[in-house]
Short mmCIF file of C-alpha atoms in Angstrom, two decimals:
data_model
loop_
_atom_site.label_atom_id
_atom_site.label_comp_id
_atom_site.label_asym_id
_atom_site.label_seq_id
_atom_site.Cartn_x
_atom_site.Cartn_y
_atom_site.Cartn_z
CA MET A 17 -19.35 8.36 -9.58
CA LEU A 18 -15.99 6.75 -10.57
CA VAL A 19 -13.14 6.20 -8.05
CA LEU A 20 -9.63 5.26 -9.40
CA ARG A 21 -7.74 3.48 -6.60
CA ILE A 22 -4.01 3.00 -6.74
CA GLY A 23 -3.98 0.50 -4.00
CA THR A 24 -2.11 -2.56 -2.60
CA SER A 25 -2.41 -6.28 -2.87
CA ASN A 26 -4.98 -6.38 -0.03
CA ASP A 27 -7.56 -5.07 -2.52
CA VAL A 28 -7.50 -8.47 -4.34
CA ALA A 29 -5.53 -10.91 -2.12
CA GLY A 30 -6.60 -13.47 0.68
CA GLY A 31 -9.69 -14.85 -0.98
CA LEU A 32 -12.27 -12.53 0.78
CA PRO A 33 -15.61 -11.70 -1.04
CA GLU A 34 -15.88 -8.37 -2.76
CA GLU A 35 -18.28 -6.98 -0.31
CA GLN A 36 -15.74 -7.40 2.46
CA ARG A 37 -12.95 -5.48 0.67
CA ALA A 38 -11.85 -2.18 1.88
CA TRP A 39 -12.33 -0.56 -1.45
CA HIS A 40 -15.94 -1.85 -1.53
CA ILE A 41 -16.77 -0.61 1.92
CA ALA A 42 -15.39 2.76 1.08
CA SER A 43 -17.22 3.04 -2.19
CA ARG A 44 -20.51 2.06 -0.34
CA MET A 45 -19.93 4.87 2.19
CA LEU A 46 -19.25 7.41 -0.58
CA GLY A 47 -22.36 6.25 -2.42
CA GLU A 48 -24.51 6.56 0.74
CA ALA A 49 -23.23 10.17 1.38
CA SER A 50 -23.66 11.37 -2.24
CA GLY A 51 -26.60 9.57 -3.17
CA GLU A 52 -24.95 8.40 -6.36
CA PRO A 53 -23.82 4.93 -7.55
CA VAL A 54 -20.03 4.43 -7.17
CA GLU A 55 -17.84 2.13 -9.19
CA THR A 56 -14.22 1.63 -8.27
CA ILE A 57 -11.33 0.84 -10.68
CA LEU A 58 -8.47 -1.04 -9.04
CA LYS A 59 -4.93 -0.44 -10.09
CA ARG A 60 -1.52 -1.03 -8.60
CA ALA A 61 1.92 0.38 -9.57
CA TRP A 62 5.51 0.48 -8.30
CA PRO A 63 6.69 3.97 -7.10
CA THR A 64 9.11 4.35 -9.96
CA ALA A 65 9.65 7.32 -12.26
CA GLU A 66 7.00 5.96 -14.42
CA ILE A 67 4.02 5.94 -12.09
CA PRO A 68 2.88 9.55 -12.84
CA ASP A 69 2.59 8.39 -16.56
CA HIS A 70 0.74 5.29 -15.63
CA VAL A 71 -1.73 7.29 -13.44
CA GLY A 72 -2.06 9.86 -16.04
CA ARG A 73 -2.73 7.20 -18.59
CA TRP A 74 -5.33 5.71 -16.34
CA MET A 75 -7.10 9.05 -15.79
CA ASP A 76 -7.27 9.60 -19.63
CA GLU A 77 -8.77 6.24 -20.08
CA TYR A 78 -11.34 6.20 -17.12
CA HIS A 79 -11.91 9.89 -16.33
CA PRO A 80 -12.29 9.33 -12.50
CA ASP A 81 -14.16 11.68 -10.22
CA VAL A 82 -11.97 10.59 -7.42
CA VAL A 83 -8.47 9.33 -7.20
CA VAL A 84 -7.21 7.50 -4.26
CA LEU A 85 -3.49 7.04 -3.95
CA GLN A 86 -2.23 4.62 -1.30
CA VAL A 87 1.36 4.46 0.03
CA SER A 88 2.39 0.82 0.45
CA ASN A 89 4.75 -0.29 3.36
CA PHE A 90 5.86 -3.13 1.11
CA TRP A 91 7.71 -0.60 -1.24
CA TYR A 92 10.16 0.52 1.60
CA GLY A 93 9.55 -1.64 4.51
CA HIS A 94 9.59 -5.18 3.02
CA GLU A 95 13.19 -6.63 3.69
CA SER A 96 14.10 -9.14 1.01
CA VAL A 97 17.28 -11.39 1.04
CA PRO A 98 17.02 -12.21 -2.88
CA LEU A 99 16.84 -8.36 -3.57
CA TRP A 100 20.02 -7.95 -1.66
CA LEU A 101 21.65 -10.75 -3.61
CA GLU A 102 20.52 -9.09 -6.79
CA ARG A 103 22.12 -5.84 -5.89
CA LYS A 104 25.24 -7.62 -4.67
CA PHE A 105 25.75 -9.94 -7.62
CA GLY A 106 23.96 -8.42 -10.39
CA ARG A 107 22.59 -10.50 -13.07
CA ALA A 108 23.20 -13.83 -11.09
CA GLY A 109 21.43 -12.46 -8.03
CA SER A 110 18.52 -11.09 -10.19
CA TYR A 111 17.30 -14.41 -11.00
CA LEU A 112 16.68 -15.12 -7.29
CA ALA A 113 15.09 -11.73 -6.89
CA ASP A 114 12.61 -12.32 -9.69
CA ALA A 115 11.88 -15.74 -8.63
CA GLY A 116 11.03 -14.36 -5.00
CA LEU A 117 8.82 -11.74 -6.47
CA LYS A 118 7.03 -14.22 -8.55
CA LEU A 119 6.72 -16.67 -5.59
CA GLY A 120 5.26 -13.93 -3.42
CA LYS A 121 2.55 -13.18 -5.83
CA HIS A 122 1.17 -16.83 -5.62
CA ARG A 123 -1.68 -16.91 -3.18
CA TRP A 124 -0.44 -20.14 -1.65
CA PHE A 125 2.73 -18.38 -0.69
CA ALA A 126 1.29 -15.00 0.41
CA ASP A 127 -1.19 -16.58 2.60
CA ASN A 128 0.82 -19.32 3.97
CA ARG A 129 1.96 -18.82 7.55
CA LEU A 130 4.95 -21.12 7.31
CA ALA A 131 6.20 -19.42 4.30
CA ILE A 132 5.95 -15.98 5.71
CA THR A 133 7.61 -17.05 8.88
CA THR A 134 10.52 -18.66 6.97
CA SER A 135 10.89 -15.62 4.80
CA ARG A 136 11.20 -13.26 7.81
CA ALA A 137 13.49 -15.66 9.76
CA LEU A 138 16.00 -15.21 6.85
CA VAL A 139 16.19 -11.52 7.37
CA ARG A 140 17.48 -12.49 10.97
CA VAL A 141 20.59 -14.17 9.74
CA LEU A 142 21.22 -13.01 6.26
CA PRO A 143 21.63 -9.45 4.58
CA SER A 144 18.64 -7.93 3.14
CA ALA A 145 17.27 -4.99 1.21
CA THR A 146 14.11 -3.09 0.56
CA HIS A 147 12.79 -2.40 -2.83
CA PHE A 148 12.78 1.34 -2.59
CA THR A 149 13.98 3.86 0.12
CA VAL A 150 11.50 6.30 2.03
CA GLU A 151 13.04 9.15 -0.13
CA GLN A 152 12.57 7.46 -3.56
CA VAL A 153 8.82 6.63 -2.53
CA ALA A 154 8.25 10.30 -1.55
CA VAL A 155 9.65 11.47 -4.74
CA ALA A 156 7.51 9.23 -6.83
CA MET A 157 4.46 10.08 -4.80
CA GLU A 158 4.90 13.77 -5.05
CA ALA A 159 5.30 13.54 -8.86
CA THR A 160 2.18 11.37 -8.87
CA ILE A 161 0.19 13.89 -6.80
CA GLN A 162 1.21 16.76 -9.20
CA LYS A 163 0.08 14.69 -12.16
CA VAL A 164 -3.37 14.11 -10.71
CA LEU A 165 -3.62 17.92 -9.60
CA SER A 166 -2.82 19.00 -13.09
CA ARG A 167 -6.12 17.73 -14.39
CA GLU A 168 -9.08 19.74 -13.55
CA GLY A 169 -11.92 17.91 -11.71
CA PRO A 170 -10.95 14.75 -10.11
CA LEU A 171 -10.70 14.72 -6.19
CA LEU A 172 -7.51 13.34 -4.62
CA VAL A 173 -7.11 11.57 -1.53
CA VAL A 174 -3.82 10.20 -0.43
CA ARG A 175 -3.95 7.29 1.95
CA GLY A 176 -0.91 7.13 4.15
CA ASN A 177 1.10 3.95 4.93
CA ASP A 178 -0.21 1.67 7.77
CA HIS A 179 2.22 1.25 10.65
CA TRP A 180 2.10 -0.60 13.91
CA ALA A 181 3.61 -1.22 17.16
CA LYS A 182 4.88 -4.65 16.24
CA LEU A 183 4.58 -6.84 13.25
CA PRO A 184 3.74 -10.57 14.14
CA LEU A 185 6.26 -13.05 13.24
CA SER A 186 9.10 -10.56 12.70
CA THR A 187 12.09 -10.11 14.77
CA ARG A 188 12.58 -7.25 17.22
CA ARG A 189 15.22 -5.43 15.12
CA SER A 190 13.39 -5.68 11.92
CA ASN A 191 10.26 -4.21 13.58
CA ASN A 192 12.37 -1.43 15.08
CA ARG A 193 13.79 -0.75 11.58
CA ASN A 194 10.24 -0.81 10.14
CA ILE A 195 8.81 1.51 12.64
CA ALA A 196 11.56 4.12 11.96
CA ARG A 197 10.79 3.91 8.13
CA ASN A 198 7.00 4.17 8.77
CA ALA A 199 7.51 7.26 10.77
CA ALA A 200 9.81 8.91 8.33
CA MET A 201 7.34 8.01 5.49
CA SER A 202 4.44 9.58 7.47
CA ARG A 203 6.39 12.71 8.27
CA THR A 204 7.43 13.09 4.64
CA MET A 205 3.91 12.38 3.10
CA ARG A 206 2.16 14.77 5.47
CA ALA A 207 4.60 17.55 4.37
CA ILE A 208 4.13 16.69 0.83
CA CYS A 209 0.38 16.67 1.08
CA GLU A 210 0.28 19.89 2.98
CA ARG A 211 2.51 21.64 0.38
CA HIS A 212 0.04 20.58 -2.42
CA HIS A 213 -3.24 21.19 -0.27
CA THR A 214 -4.11 17.55 -0.63
CA PRO A 215 -6.12 15.50 1.81
CA TYR A 216 -4.11 13.12 3.69
CA VAL A 217 -5.30 10.28 5.93
CA GLU A 218 -3.56 7.60 7.92
CA ARG A 219 -4.63 5.12 10.64
CA PRO A 220 -3.12 5.61 14.25
CA VAL A 221 -0.34 3.40 15.21
CA VAL A 222 -1.75 -0.13 15.42
CA SER A 223 -1.11 -2.19 18.69
CA GLU A 224 0.27 -5.63 18.57
CA ALA A 225 -3.08 -6.96 19.82
CA GLU A 226 -5.10 -4.99 17.16
CA MET A 227 -2.64 -6.16 14.55
CA ARG A 228 -3.26 -9.80 15.34
CA SER A 229 -7.10 -9.36 14.68
CA MET A 230 -6.57 -7.25 11.45
CA LEU A 231 -4.25 -9.76 9.81
CA ASN A 232 -5.15 -13.17 8.30
CA GLY A 233 -3.86 -16.53 9.60
CA ALA A 234 -0.57 -16.09 7.53
CA ARG A 235 0.01 -12.53 9.23
CA TRP A 236 0.45 -10.97 5.90
CA HIS A 237 -2.66 -9.72 4.36
CA ASN A 238 -5.75 -8.10 5.93
CA SER A 239 -8.44 -10.22 7.85
CA THR A 240 -12.12 -9.34 7.27
CA ALA A 241 -11.76 -7.17 10.31
CA GLY A 242 -8.64 -5.37 8.98
CA GLU A 243 -10.43 -4.69 5.64
CA ARG A 244 -13.53 -3.30 7.47
CA ILE A 245 -11.25 -0.97 9.52
CA SER A 246 -9.35 0.18 6.54
CA GLY A 247 -12.30 0.57 4.33
CA GLU A 248 -13.95 2.76 6.93
CA VAL A 249 -10.87 4.94 7.09
CA ASP A 250 -10.85 5.36 3.32
CA GLY A 251 -14.63 5.90 3.13
CA ARG A 252 -14.52 8.65 5.63
CA ALA A 253 -11.57 10.32 3.78
CA MET A 254 -13.40 10.25 0.56
CA VAL A 255 -16.85 11.45 1.98
CA ALA A 256 -14.74 14.31 3.54
CA ALA A 257 -13.13 15.35 0.18
CA TRP A 258 -16.38 15.08 -1.66
CA SER A 259 -18.09 17.31 1.05
CA ALA A 260 -15.43 19.83 0.96
CA ALA A 261 -15.58 20.14 -2.83
CA ARG A 262 -19.22 20.81 -2.69
CA GLY A 263 -18.59 23.59 -0.23
#
């Protein structure tokens, strides 16, 4: 059985061994339930107008039995000062925004607590922007869901955005803004999935204490515990979709 997973940076970041990754745990659970070996193809994409075509091309290439589409809080929740500069000052600001994205992809930055703390502190005193709005993400996700459902055969599971009571190292105002965005994203995605009769799964709101155990030392990517919990959520959702398809 082949799973096409359009996931997040947690699938590869943080230096965890493969067997501790959420996608690996979920695949193992599906394999145990189905009695079949399960292989997972990992992909990532931005929620732009092009994402349905990307997913369609991957489906043509790999012919998956299951597609897992994960909504990422980073798309609509991460507040970026360089991104605001790009939108305010055009080409001149875009250099800073591009540099910020490239920097964020480096493991030493993304898993460095001081770097993350500094980045979040800038949001306290400087204007910032998110990469996409909740509405823009919703439009891209619905178009992608329609693309997957237009193909006969593959099962689709939509993994909702994770949300929390308080994100460590963030300001109170930033947290409040993110909580509101997460709630709006959840409501919208639930409605979209209901409209398309698509399985939707989302973790309950994570408390501050739970969040501290589920994030690594930099408070950015998942810890081993966070990946285990996430993998079990994904695994149960895939097993449920597989069982329902069998009747």
